[in-house]
Amino acid sequence: MKNSLMIGDVLVSPPVLSAPMAGYTNYAYRELLRRLGGVGLIATEMVSARAFAYMGERGDEQPARLWGVADEPRPLAVQIWDNCPETLEELAGTLARDFNVSVIDLNFGCPAPAIAKRSASGSYLLRDPNKVGELVGRVARACAPKPATAKIRLGLTADTINARDVAQAVEGAGGAALTTHGRTARQMYSGRADWDEIAKVKDALARIPLIGNGDITTATEAVERLTNYPVDGVMIGRGALDRPWIFREISQLLRGEEPDPAPTLLEQRDLLLTHYALVVERFGVERAVTLMRKFACHYSKGRPGGRNFRDKVCRVQSEEEFFAVVANEFVVEEPETP
Ligand SMILES: Cc1cc2nc3c(=O)[nH]c(=O)nc-3n(C[C@H](O)[C@H](O)[C@H](O)COP(=O)(O)O)c2cc1C
């Protein structure tokens, strides 16, 4: 069984990574995952290298998405995006030297119009493997000896799948690992991730690890992907928003142990409240209440009564309302006494 992988000198054990997700994988969520355990490598949300450069020129504070990064436990990956080599290498160098982050990951997968169309970055760059190679090379040199990695999709469209070419460009330029999300940019999040296409990328790589990503929602599925596909690791995003304890379950399965039972309703409530307290620490009460609406909706997926809970929690306006909805919905029905 695959129990670990190396990204440069960074040991990722177990070989199970938490995906970068803008708007979600902030300091509070990362801390929650750490407390639950079982994640080999945690990633930040993507950070705009251009925004970082502008802020530096204006003498502003660091981008909000770097909040917590300097001090939190390692290993930690920070994902960055842009299409300009100088801008990227400046941020990569700062992250490696001043923030001492473990891994700098480059985003070549984001299909959102603001990134791909308007900024010619993210998945837009998949059309040009040479450009991807140039950016990876510049970043790898700027952050050495810290490793630089890349996260890609299969290609732009089903007719132009070129992940193998991009993979070779990444490895050739000094990238230390490659994550492949098994969708094309055009698919956005529709359809299913194609793990057979992910598997084909492995032949294109001579030495660096391949991390497969897309649609893993249970611990058994994660182990099945690791066992049946030629990937060195797996990355999980949305599945862990619904069940953040999935990483602990996977690590237990990989050790040959029976996974702990899923948290009870009351444990899930406590987890939600812990998450809320962490978000408050970071964002203050007002923003925390708004932010928790989306996290709380994820937690209740697949749970009996979940829809009713989501209807209410997505409208809460204050901390009192949030606590009241949580207290009302996470109640254990006592069996009736005869
Ligand atoms: C809300 C959201 C935000 C995301 N933000 C990022 C991001 O900042 N950087 C990135 O590389 N991918 C991002 N992704 C893509 C995920 O990292 C991942 O590749 C994708 O969700 C597929 O994996 P999953 O099925 O396990 O969620 C995002 C996905 C979602 C749903």
mmCIF file with all atom_site columns, N, CA and C and ligand atoms in Angstrom, residues 17-25 43-47 65 79-81 105-111 150-153 179-183 188-189 192-193 195 212-217 235-241 294 298, ligand 1:
data_model
loop_
_atom_site.group_PDB
_atom_site.id
_atom_site.type_symbol
_atom_site.label_atom_id
_atom_site.label_alt_id
_atom_site.label_comp_id
_atom_site.label_asym_id
_atom_site.label_entity_id
_atom_site.label_seq_id
_atom_site.pdbx_PDB_ins_code
_atom_site.Cartn_x
_atom_site.Cartn_y
_atom_site.Cartn_z
_atom_site.occupancy
_atom_site.B_iso_or_equiv
_atom_site.pdbx_formal_charge
_atom_site.auth_seq_id
_atom_site.auth_comp_id
_atom_site.auth_asym_id
_atom_site.auth_atom_id
_atom_site.pdbx_PDB_model_num
ATOM   1   N N   . LEU A 1 17  ? -3.812  14.558 0.086   1.00 0.00 ? 17  LEU A N   1
ATOM   2   C CA  . LEU A 1 17  ? -3.648  16.006 0.175   1.00 0.00 ? 17  LEU A CA  1
ATOM   3   C C   . LEU A 1 17  ? -5.003  16.691 0.208   1.00 0.00 ? 17  LEU A C   1
ATOM   4   N N   . SER A 1 18  ? -5.049  17.802 0.900   1.00 0.00 ? 18  SER A N   1
ATOM   5   C CA  . SER A 1 18  ? -6.265  18.611 0.913   1.00 0.00 ? 18  SER A CA  1
ATOM   6   C C   . SER A 1 18  ? -6.155  19.635 -0.226  1.00 0.00 ? 18  SER A C   1
ATOM   7   N N   . ALA A 1 19  ? -7.206  19.710 -1.062  1.00 0.00 ? 19  ALA A N   1
ATOM   8   C CA  . ALA A 1 19  ? -7.151  20.549 -2.272  1.00 0.00 ? 19  ALA A CA  1
ATOM   9   C C   . ALA A 1 19  ? -7.255  22.037 -1.919  1.00 0.00 ? 19  ALA A C   1
ATOM   10  N N   . PRO A 1 20  ? -6.559  22.883 -2.689  1.00 0.00 ? 20  PRO A N   1
ATOM   11  C CA  . PRO A 1 20  ? -6.793  24.326 -2.521  1.00 0.00 ? 20  PRO A CA  1
ATOM   12  C C   . PRO A 1 20  ? -8.194  24.671 -2.999  1.00 0.00 ? 20  PRO A C   1
ATOM   13  N N   . MET A 1 21  ? -8.941  25.423 -2.205  1.00 0.00 ? 21  MET A N   1
ATOM   14  C CA  . MET A 1 21  ? -10.283 25.846 -2.640  1.00 0.00 ? 21  MET A CA  1
ATOM   15  C C   . MET A 1 21  ? -10.509 27.286 -2.217  1.00 0.00 ? 21  MET A C   1
ATOM   16  N N   . ALA A 1 22  ? -10.593 28.165 -3.221  1.00 0.00 ? 22  ALA A N   1
ATOM   17  C CA  . ALA A 1 22  ? -10.792 29.592 -2.955  1.00 0.00 ? 22  ALA A CA  1
ATOM   18  C C   . ALA A 1 22  ? -12.089 29.794 -2.184  1.00 0.00 ? 22  ALA A C   1
ATOM   19  N N   . GLY A 1 23  ? -12.027 30.606 -1.147  1.00 0.00 ? 23  GLY A N   1
ATOM   20  C CA  . GLY A 1 23  ? -13.212 30.875 -0.344  1.00 0.00 ? 23  GLY A CA  1
ATOM   21  C C   . GLY A 1 23  ? -13.441 29.850 0.750   1.00 0.00 ? 23  GLY A C   1
ATOM   22  N N   . TYR A 1 24  ? -12.689 28.789 0.753   1.00 0.00 ? 24  TYR A N   1
ATOM   23  C CA  . TYR A 1 24  ? -12.913 27.723 1.731   1.00 0.00 ? 24  TYR A CA  1
ATOM   24  C C   . TYR A 1 24  ? -11.669 27.366 2.547   1.00 0.00 ? 24  TYR A C   1
ATOM   25  N N   . THR A 1 25  ? -10.539 27.153 1.869   1.00 0.00 ? 25  THR A N   1
ATOM   26  C CA  . THR A 1 25  ? -9.399  26.584 2.601   1.00 0.00 ? 25  THR A CA  1
ATOM   27  C C   . THR A 1 25  ? -8.573  27.687 3.269   1.00 0.00 ? 25  THR A C   1
ATOM   28  N N   . ALA A 1 43  ? -3.282  22.710 1.753   1.00 0.00 ? 43  ALA A N   1
ATOM   29  C CA  . ALA A 1 43  ? -2.983  23.842 0.860   1.00 0.00 ? 43  ALA A CA  1
ATOM   30  C C   . ALA A 1 43  ? -3.854  25.042 1.196   1.00 0.00 ? 43  ALA A C   1
ATOM   31  N N   . THR A 1 44  ? -3.327  26.221 0.928   1.00 0.00 ? 44  THR A N   1
ATOM   32  C CA  . THR A 1 44  ? -4.104  27.458 1.073   1.00 0.00 ? 44  THR A CA  1
ATOM   33  C C   . THR A 1 44  ? -5.044  27.624 -0.123  1.00 0.00 ? 44  THR A C   1
ATOM   34  N N   . GLU A 1 45  ? -5.834  28.681 -0.084  1.00 0.00 ? 45  GLU A N   1
ATOM   35  C CA  . GLU A 1 45  ? -6.556  29.117 -1.276  1.00 0.00 ? 45  GLU A CA  1
ATOM   36  C C   . GLU A 1 45  ? -5.515  29.685 -2.235  1.00 0.00 ? 45  GLU A C   1
ATOM   37  N N   . MET A 1 46  ? -5.891  29.828 -3.504  1.00 0.00 ? 46  MET A N   1
ATOM   38  C CA  . MET A 1 46  ? -4.914  30.400 -4.434  1.00 0.00 ? 46  MET A CA  1
ATOM   39  C C   . MET A 1 46  ? -4.697  31.880 -4.123  1.00 0.00 ? 46  MET A C   1
ATOM   40  N N   . VAL A 1 47  ? -3.453  32.306 -4.225  1.00 0.00 ? 47  VAL A N   1
ATOM   41  C CA  . VAL A 1 47  ? -3.084  33.689 -3.919  1.00 0.00 ? 47  VAL A CA  1
ATOM   42  C C   . VAL A 1 47  ? -2.659  34.360 -5.228  1.00 0.00 ? 47  VAL A C   1
ATOM   43  N N   . ARG A 1 65  ? -5.343  36.306 2.039   1.00 0.00 ? 65  ARG A N   1
ATOM   44  C CA  . ARG A 1 65  ? -5.260  34.845 1.952   1.00 0.00 ? 65  ARG A CA  1
ATOM   45  C C   . ARG A 1 65  ? -3.977  34.274 2.547   1.00 0.00 ? 65  ARG A C   1
ATOM   46  N N   . GLN A 1 79  ? -0.706  28.006 -2.697  1.00 0.00 ? 79  GLN A N   1
ATOM   47  C CA  . GLN A 1 79  ? -0.899  28.013 -4.150  1.00 0.00 ? 79  GLN A CA  1
ATOM   48  C C   . GLN A 1 79  ? -0.919  29.444 -4.675  1.00 0.00 ? 79  GLN A C   1
ATOM   49  N N   . ILE A 1 80  ? -0.252  29.657 -5.792  1.00 0.00 ? 80  ILE A N   1
ATOM   50  C CA  . ILE A 1 80  ? -0.185  31.005 -6.372  1.00 0.00 ? 80  ILE A CA  1
ATOM   51  C C   . ILE A 1 80  ? -0.622  30.957 -7.838  1.00 0.00 ? 80  ILE A C   1
ATOM   52  N N   . TRP A 1 81  ? -1.084  32.092 -8.333  1.00 0.00 ? 81  TRP A N   1
ATOM   53  C CA  . TRP A 1 81  ? -1.471  32.126 -9.746  1.00 0.00 ? 81  TRP A CA  1
ATOM   54  C C   . TRP A 1 81  ? -1.109  33.454 -10.390 1.00 0.00 ? 81  TRP A C   1
ATOM   55  N N   . ASP A 1 105 ? 2.831   25.908 -4.891  1.00 0.00 ? 105 ASP A N   1
ATOM   56  C CA  . ASP A 1 105 ? 2.077   25.237 -5.948  1.00 0.00 ? 105 ASP A CA  1
ATOM   57  C C   . ASP A 1 105 ? 1.582   26.270 -6.949  1.00 0.00 ? 105 ASP A C   1
ATOM   58  N N   . LEU A 1 106 ? 1.704   25.941 -8.225  1.00 0.00 ? 106 LEU A N   1
ATOM   59  C CA  . LEU A 1 106 ? 1.253   26.862 -9.286  1.00 0.00 ? 106 LEU A CA  1
ATOM   60  C C   . LEU A 1 106 ? -0.084  26.393 -9.851  1.00 0.00 ? 106 LEU A C   1
ATOM   61  N N   . ASN A 1 107 ? -0.996  27.332 -10.002 1.00 0.00 ? 107 ASN A N   1
ATOM   62  C CA  . ASN A 1 107 ? -2.327  26.987 -10.484 1.00 0.00 ? 107 ASN A CA  1
ATOM   63  C C   . ASN A 1 107 ? -2.393  27.067 -12.017 1.00 0.00 ? 107 ASN A C   1
ATOM   64  N N   . PHE A 1 108 ? -2.626  25.893 -12.636 1.00 0.00 ? 108 PHE A N   1
ATOM   65  C CA  . PHE A 1 108 ? -2.878  25.849 -14.085 1.00 0.00 ? 108 PHE A CA  1
ATOM   66  C C   . PHE A 1 108 ? -4.214  25.158 -14.348 1.00 0.00 ? 108 PHE A C   1
ATOM   67  N N   . GLY A 1 109 ? -5.119  25.236 -13.370 1.00 0.00 ? 109 GLY A N   1
ATOM   68  C CA  . GLY A 1 109 ? -6.364  24.493 -13.514 1.00 0.00 ? 109 GLY A CA  1
ATOM   69  C C   . GLY A 1 109 ? -7.608  25.335 -13.407 1.00 0.00 ? 109 GLY A C   1
ATOM   70  N N   . CYS A 1 110 ? -7.484  26.535 -12.856 1.00 0.00 ? 110 CYS A N   1
ATOM   71  C CA  . CYS A 1 110 ? -8.698  27.298 -12.576 1.00 0.00 ? 110 CYS A CA  1
ATOM   72  C C   . CYS A 1 110 ? -9.391  27.727 -13.875 1.00 0.00 ? 110 CYS A C   1
ATOM   73  N N   . PRO A 1 111 ? -10.672 27.343 -14.054 1.00 0.00 ? 111 PRO A N   1
ATOM   74  C CA  . PRO A 1 111 ? -11.400 27.716 -15.275 1.00 0.00 ? 111 PRO A CA  1
ATOM   75  C C   . PRO A 1 111 ? -12.283 28.944 -15.082 1.00 0.00 ? 111 PRO A C   1
ATOM   76  N N   . ALA A 1 150 ? 2.876   21.807 -9.517  1.00 0.00 ? 150 ALA A N   1
ATOM   77  C CA  . ALA A 1 150 ? 1.847   22.369 -10.397 1.00 0.00 ? 150 ALA A CA  1
ATOM   78  C C   . ALA A 1 150 ? 0.564   21.572 -10.269 1.00 0.00 ? 150 ALA A C   1
ATOM   79  N N   . LYS A 1 151 ? -0.558  22.282 -10.418 1.00 0.00 ? 151 LYS A N   1
ATOM   80  C CA  . LYS A 1 151 ? -1.864  21.618 -10.417 1.00 0.00 ? 151 LYS A CA  1
ATOM   81  C C   . LYS A 1 151 ? -2.540  21.952 -11.735 1.00 0.00 ? 151 LYS A C   1
ATOM   82  N N   . ILE A 1 152 ? -2.924  20.897 -12.463 1.00 0.00 ? 152 ILE A N   1
ATOM   83  C CA  . ILE A 1 152 ? -3.457  21.089 -13.816 1.00 0.00 ? 152 ILE A CA  1
ATOM   84  C C   . ILE A 1 152 ? -4.808  20.368 -13.972 1.00 0.00 ? 152 ILE A C   1
ATOM   85  N N   . ARG A 1 153 ? -5.444  20.624 -15.094 1.00 0.00 ? 153 ARG A N   1
ATOM   86  C CA  . ARG A 1 153 ? -6.572  19.804 -15.543 1.00 0.00 ? 153 ARG A CA  1
ATOM   87  C C   . ARG A 1 153 ? -6.115  18.977 -16.742 1.00 0.00 ? 153 ARG A C   1
ATOM   88  N N   . THR A 1 179 ? -0.203  17.608 -9.706  1.00 0.00 ? 179 THR A N   1
ATOM   89  C CA  . THR A 1 179 ? -1.563  17.165 -9.392  1.00 0.00 ? 179 THR A CA  1
ATOM   90  C C   . THR A 1 179 ? -2.408  17.328 -10.637 1.00 0.00 ? 179 THR A C   1
ATOM   91  N N   . THR A 1 180 ? -3.171  16.276 -10.969 1.00 0.00 ? 180 THR A N   1
ATOM   92  C CA  . THR A 1 180 ? -4.046  16.355 -12.137 1.00 0.00 ? 180 THR A CA  1
ATOM   93  C C   . THR A 1 180 ? -5.488  16.147 -11.716 1.00 0.00 ? 180 THR A C   1
ATOM   94  N N   . HIS A 1 181 ? -6.305  17.173 -11.956 1.00 0.00 ? 181 HIS A N   1
ATOM   95  C CA  . HIS A 1 181 ? -7.752  17.069 -11.753 1.00 0.00 ? 181 HIS A CA  1
ATOM   96  C C   . HIS A 1 181 ? -8.326  16.492 -13.049 1.00 0.00 ? 181 HIS A C   1
ATOM   97  N N   . GLY A 1 182 ? -9.071  15.384 -12.921 1.00 0.00 ? 182 GLY A N   1
ATOM   98  C CA  . GLY A 1 182 ? -9.490  14.641 -14.111 1.00 0.00 ? 182 GLY A CA  1
ATOM   99  C C   . GLY A 1 182 ? -10.666 15.226 -14.867 1.00 0.00 ? 182 GLY A C   1
ATOM   100 N N   . ARG A 1 183 ? -10.678 16.519 -15.049 1.00 0.00 ? 183 ARG A N   1
ATOM   101 C CA  . ARG A 1 183 ? -11.671 17.176 -15.901 1.00 0.00 ? 183 ARG A CA  1
ATOM   102 C C   . ARG A 1 183 ? -10.954 18.131 -16.838 1.00 0.00 ? 183 ARG A C   1
ATOM   103 N N   . MET A 1 188 ? -15.656 22.621 -16.429 1.00 0.00 ? 188 MET A N   1
ATOM   104 C CA  . MET A 1 188 ? -15.782 23.274 -15.111 1.00 0.00 ? 188 MET A CA  1
ATOM   105 C C   . MET A 1 188 ? -15.890 22.177 -14.055 1.00 0.00 ? 188 MET A C   1
ATOM   106 N N   . TYR A 1 189 ? -17.096 22.008 -13.449 1.00 0.00 ? 189 TYR A N   1
ATOM   107 C CA  . TYR A 1 189 ? -17.263 20.948 -12.440 1.00 0.00 ? 189 TYR A CA  1
ATOM   108 C C   . TYR A 1 189 ? -18.328 19.941 -12.860 1.00 0.00 ? 189 TYR A C   1
ATOM   109 N N   . ARG A 1 192 ? -18.003 13.717 -14.735 1.00 0.00 ? 192 ARG A N   1
ATOM   110 C CA  . ARG A 1 192 ? -17.220 13.016 -13.715 1.00 0.00 ? 192 ARG A CA  1
ATOM   111 C C   . ARG A 1 192 ? -15.744 13.182 -14.027 1.00 0.00 ? 192 ARG A C   1
ATOM   112 N N   . ALA A 1 193 ? -14.926 13.199 -12.972 1.00 0.00 ? 193 ALA A N   1
ATOM   113 C CA  . ALA A 1 193 ? -13.476 13.212 -13.185 1.00 0.00 ? 193 ALA A CA  1
ATOM   114 C C   . ALA A 1 193 ? -13.086 11.890 -13.848 1.00 0.00 ? 193 ALA A C   1
ATOM   115 N N   . TRP A 1 195 ? -10.597 9.246  -14.298 1.00 0.00 ? 195 TRP A N   1
ATOM   116 C CA  . TRP A 1 195 ? -9.371  8.709  -13.682 1.00 0.00 ? 195 TRP A CA  1
ATOM   117 C C   . TRP A 1 195 ? -8.545  7.889  -14.664 1.00 0.00 ? 195 TRP A C   1
ATOM   118 N N   . GLY A 1 212 ? -3.555  12.290 -8.060  1.00 0.00 ? 212 GLY A N   1
ATOM   119 C CA  . GLY A 1 212 ? -4.832  12.292 -8.778  1.00 0.00 ? 212 GLY A CA  1
ATOM   120 C C   . GLY A 1 212 ? -5.890  13.021 -7.970  1.00 0.00 ? 212 GLY A C   1
ATOM   121 N N   . ASN A 1 213 ? -6.774  13.711 -8.692  1.00 0.00 ? 213 ASN A N   1
ATOM   122 C CA  . ASN A 1 213 ? -7.780  14.533 -8.013  1.00 0.00 ? 213 ASN A CA  1
ATOM   123 C C   . ASN A 1 213 ? -9.100  14.526 -8.784  1.00 0.00 ? 213 ASN A C   1
ATOM   124 N N   . GLY A 1 214 ? -10.180 14.416 -8.028  1.00 0.00 ? 214 GLY A N   1
ATOM   125 C CA  . GLY A 1 214 ? -11.508 14.572 -8.624  1.00 0.00 ? 214 GLY A CA  1
ATOM   126 C C   . GLY A 1 214 ? -12.520 13.572 -8.118  1.00 0.00 ? 214 GLY A C   1
ATOM   127 N N   . ASP A 1 215 ? -13.544 14.096 -7.421  1.00 0.00 ? 215 ASP A N   1
ATOM   128 C CA  . ASP A 1 215 ? -14.739 13.325 -7.069  1.00 0.00 ? 215 ASP A CA  1
ATOM   129 C C   . ASP A 1 215 ? -14.545 12.241 -6.029  1.00 0.00 ? 215 ASP A C   1
ATOM   130 N N   . ILE A 1 216 ? -13.493 12.291 -5.246  1.00 0.00 ? 216 ILE A N   1
ATOM   131 C CA  . ILE A 1 216 ? -13.378 11.313 -4.154  1.00 0.00 ? 216 ILE A CA  1
ATOM   132 C C   . ILE A 1 216 ? -14.234 11.818 -2.995  1.00 0.00 ? 216 ILE A C   1
ATOM   133 N N   . THR A 1 217 ? -15.188 10.986 -2.573  1.00 0.00 ? 217 THR A N   1
ATOM   134 C CA  . THR A 1 217 ? -16.071 11.441 -1.493  1.00 0.00 ? 217 THR A CA  1
ATOM   135 C C   . THR A 1 217 ? -16.058 10.519 -0.275  1.00 0.00 ? 217 THR A C   1
ATOM   136 N N   . MET A 1 235 ? -5.753  13.740 -3.979  1.00 0.00 ? 235 MET A N   1
ATOM   137 C CA  . MET A 1 235 ? -6.116  15.044 -3.400  1.00 0.00 ? 235 MET A CA  1
ATOM   138 C C   . MET A 1 235 ? -7.641  15.119 -3.310  1.00 0.00 ? 235 MET A C   1
ATOM   139 N N   . ILE A 1 236 ? -8.120  15.651 -2.200  1.00 0.00 ? 236 ILE A N   1
ATOM   140 C CA  . ILE A 1 236 ? -9.573  15.711 -1.985  1.00 0.00 ? 236 ILE A CA  1
ATOM   141 C C   . ILE A 1 236 ? -9.987  17.149 -1.668  1.00 0.00 ? 236 ILE A C   1
ATOM   142 N N   . GLY A 1 237 ? -11.034 17.622 -2.349  1.00 0.00 ? 237 GLY A N   1
ATOM   143 C CA  . GLY A 1 237 ? -11.533 18.970 -2.100  1.00 0.00 ? 237 GLY A CA  1
ATOM   144 C C   . GLY A 1 237 ? -12.919 18.948 -1.497  1.00 0.00 ? 237 GLY A C   1
ATOM   145 N N   . ARG A 1 238 ? -13.934 18.893 -2.373  1.00 0.00 ? 238 ARG A N   1
ATOM   146 C CA  . ARG A 1 238 ? -15.308 19.054 -1.908  1.00 0.00 ? 238 ARG A CA  1
ATOM   147 C C   . ARG A 1 238 ? -15.746 17.950 -0.950  1.00 0.00 ? 238 ARG A C   1
ATOM   148 N N   . GLY A 1 239 ? -15.246 16.741 -1.162  1.00 0.00 ? 239 GLY A N   1
ATOM   149 C CA  . GLY A 1 239 ? -15.615 15.628 -0.279  1.00 0.00 ? 239 GLY A CA  1
ATOM   150 C C   . GLY A 1 239 ? -15.270 15.930 1.170   1.00 0.00 ? 239 GLY A C   1
ATOM   151 N N   . ALA A 1 240 ? -14.204 16.700 1.373   1.00 0.00 ? 240 ALA A N   1
ATOM   152 C CA  . ALA A 1 240 ? -13.784 17.023 2.741   1.00 0.00 ? 240 ALA A CA  1
ATOM   153 C C   . ALA A 1 240 ? -14.534 18.231 3.301   1.00 0.00 ? 240 ALA A C   1
ATOM   154 N N   . LEU A 1 241 ? -15.189 19.009 2.434   1.00 0.00 ? 241 LEU A N   1
ATOM   155 C CA  . LEU A 1 241 ? -16.045 20.083 2.970   1.00 0.00 ? 241 LEU A CA  1
ATOM   156 C C   . LEU A 1 241 ? -17.275 19.454 3.627   1.00 0.00 ? 241 LEU A C   1
ATOM   157 N N   . LYS A 1 294 ? -22.116 28.909 4.436   1.00 0.00 ? 294 LYS A N   1
ATOM   158 C CA  . LYS A 1 294 ? -21.772 27.931 3.388   1.00 0.00 ? 294 LYS A CA  1
ATOM   159 C C   . LYS A 1 294 ? -21.114 26.700 3.990   1.00 0.00 ? 294 LYS A C   1
ATOM   160 N N   . HIS A 1 298 ? -22.514 22.586 3.945   1.00 0.00 ? 298 HIS A N   1
ATOM   161 C CA  . HIS A 1 298 ? -21.752 21.393 3.565   1.00 0.00 ? 298 HIS A CA  1
ATOM   162 C C   . HIS A 1 298 ? -21.846 20.309 4.631   1.00 0.00 ? 298 HIS A C   1
HETATM 163 C C1  . LIG B 2 .   ? -15.222 26.304 -4.264  1.00 0.00 ? 1   LIG B C1  1
HETATM 164 C C2  . LIG B 2 .   ? -14.005 25.770 -4.974  1.00 0.00 ? 1   LIG B C2  1
HETATM 165 C C3  . LIG B 2 .   ? -12.849 26.541 -5.008  1.00 0.00 ? 1   LIG B C3  1
HETATM 166 C C4  . LIG B 2 .   ? -11.710 26.050 -5.653  1.00 0.00 ? 1   LIG B C4  1
HETATM 167 N N1  . LIG B 2 .   ? -10.570 26.803 -5.640  1.00 0.00 ? 1   LIG B N1  1
HETATM 168 C C5  . LIG B 2 .   ? -9.430  26.300 -6.178  1.00 0.00 ? 1   LIG B C5  1
HETATM 169 C C6  . LIG B 2 .   ? -8.191  26.999 -6.051  1.00 0.00 ? 1   LIG B C6  1
HETATM 170 O O1  . LIG B 2 .   ? -8.097  28.060 -5.417  1.00 0.00 ? 1   LIG B O1  1
HETATM 171 N N2  . LIG B 2 .   ? -7.102  26.438 -6.654  1.00 0.00 ? 1   LIG B N2  1
HETATM 172 C C7  . LIG B 2 .   ? -7.173  25.238 -7.336  1.00 0.00 ? 1   LIG B C7  1
HETATM 173 O O2  . LIG B 2 .   ? -6.160  24.759 -7.860  1.00 0.00 ? 1   LIG B O2  1
HETATM 174 N N3  . LIG B 2 .   ? -8.322  24.561 -7.437  1.00 0.00 ? 1   LIG B N3  1
HETATM 175 C C8  . LIG B 2 .   ? -9.438  25.039 -6.855  1.00 0.00 ? 1   LIG B C8  1
HETATM 176 N N4  . LIG B 2 .   ? -10.579 24.309 -6.909  1.00 0.00 ? 1   LIG B N4  1
HETATM 177 C C9  . LIG B 2 .   ? -10.565 22.961 -7.508  1.00 0.00 ? 1   LIG B C9  1
HETATM 178 C C10 . LIG B 2 .   ? -10.258 21.907 -6.430  1.00 0.00 ? 1   LIG B C10 1
HETATM 179 O O3  . LIG B 2 .   ? -8.954  22.103 -5.905  1.00 0.00 ? 1   LIG B O3  1
HETATM 180 C C11 . LIG B 2 .   ? -10.343 20.485 -7.023  1.00 0.00 ? 1   LIG B C11 1
HETATM 181 O O4  . LIG B 2 .   ? -9.408  20.367 -8.066  1.00 0.00 ? 1   LIG B O4  1
HETATM 182 C C12 . LIG B 2 .   ? -11.728 20.162 -7.571  1.00 0.00 ? 1   LIG B C12 1
HETATM 183 O O5  . LIG B 2 .   ? -12.734 20.595 -6.681  1.00 0.00 ? 1   LIG B O5  1
HETATM 184 C C13 . LIG B 2 .   ? -11.898 18.661 -7.824  1.00 0.00 ? 1   LIG B C13 1
HETATM 185 O O6  . LIG B 2 .   ? -11.638 17.925 -6.659  1.00 0.00 ? 1   LIG B O6  1
HETATM 186 P P1  . LIG B 2 .   ? -12.832 17.396 -5.696  1.00 0.00 ? 1   LIG B P1  1
HETATM 187 O O7  . LIG B 2 .   ? -13.810 16.632 -6.548  1.00 0.00 ? 1   LIG B O7  1
HETATM 188 O O8  . LIG B 2 .   ? -12.160 16.528 -4.679  1.00 0.00 ? 1   LIG B O8  1
HETATM 189 O O9  . LIG B 2 .   ? -13.485 18.602 -5.104  1.00 0.00 ? 1   LIG B O9  1
HETATM 190 C C14 . LIG B 2 .   ? -11.725 24.773 -6.285  1.00 0.00 ? 1   LIG B C14 1
HETATM 191 C C15 . LIG B 2 .   ? -12.894 24.020 -6.238  1.00 0.00 ? 1   LIG B C15 1
HETATM 192 C C16 . LIG B 2 .   ? -14.026 24.487 -5.590  1.00 0.00 ? 1   LIG B C16 1
HETATM 193 C C17 . LIG B 2 .   ? -15.262 23.620 -5.550  1.00 0.00 ? 1   LIG B C17 1
#
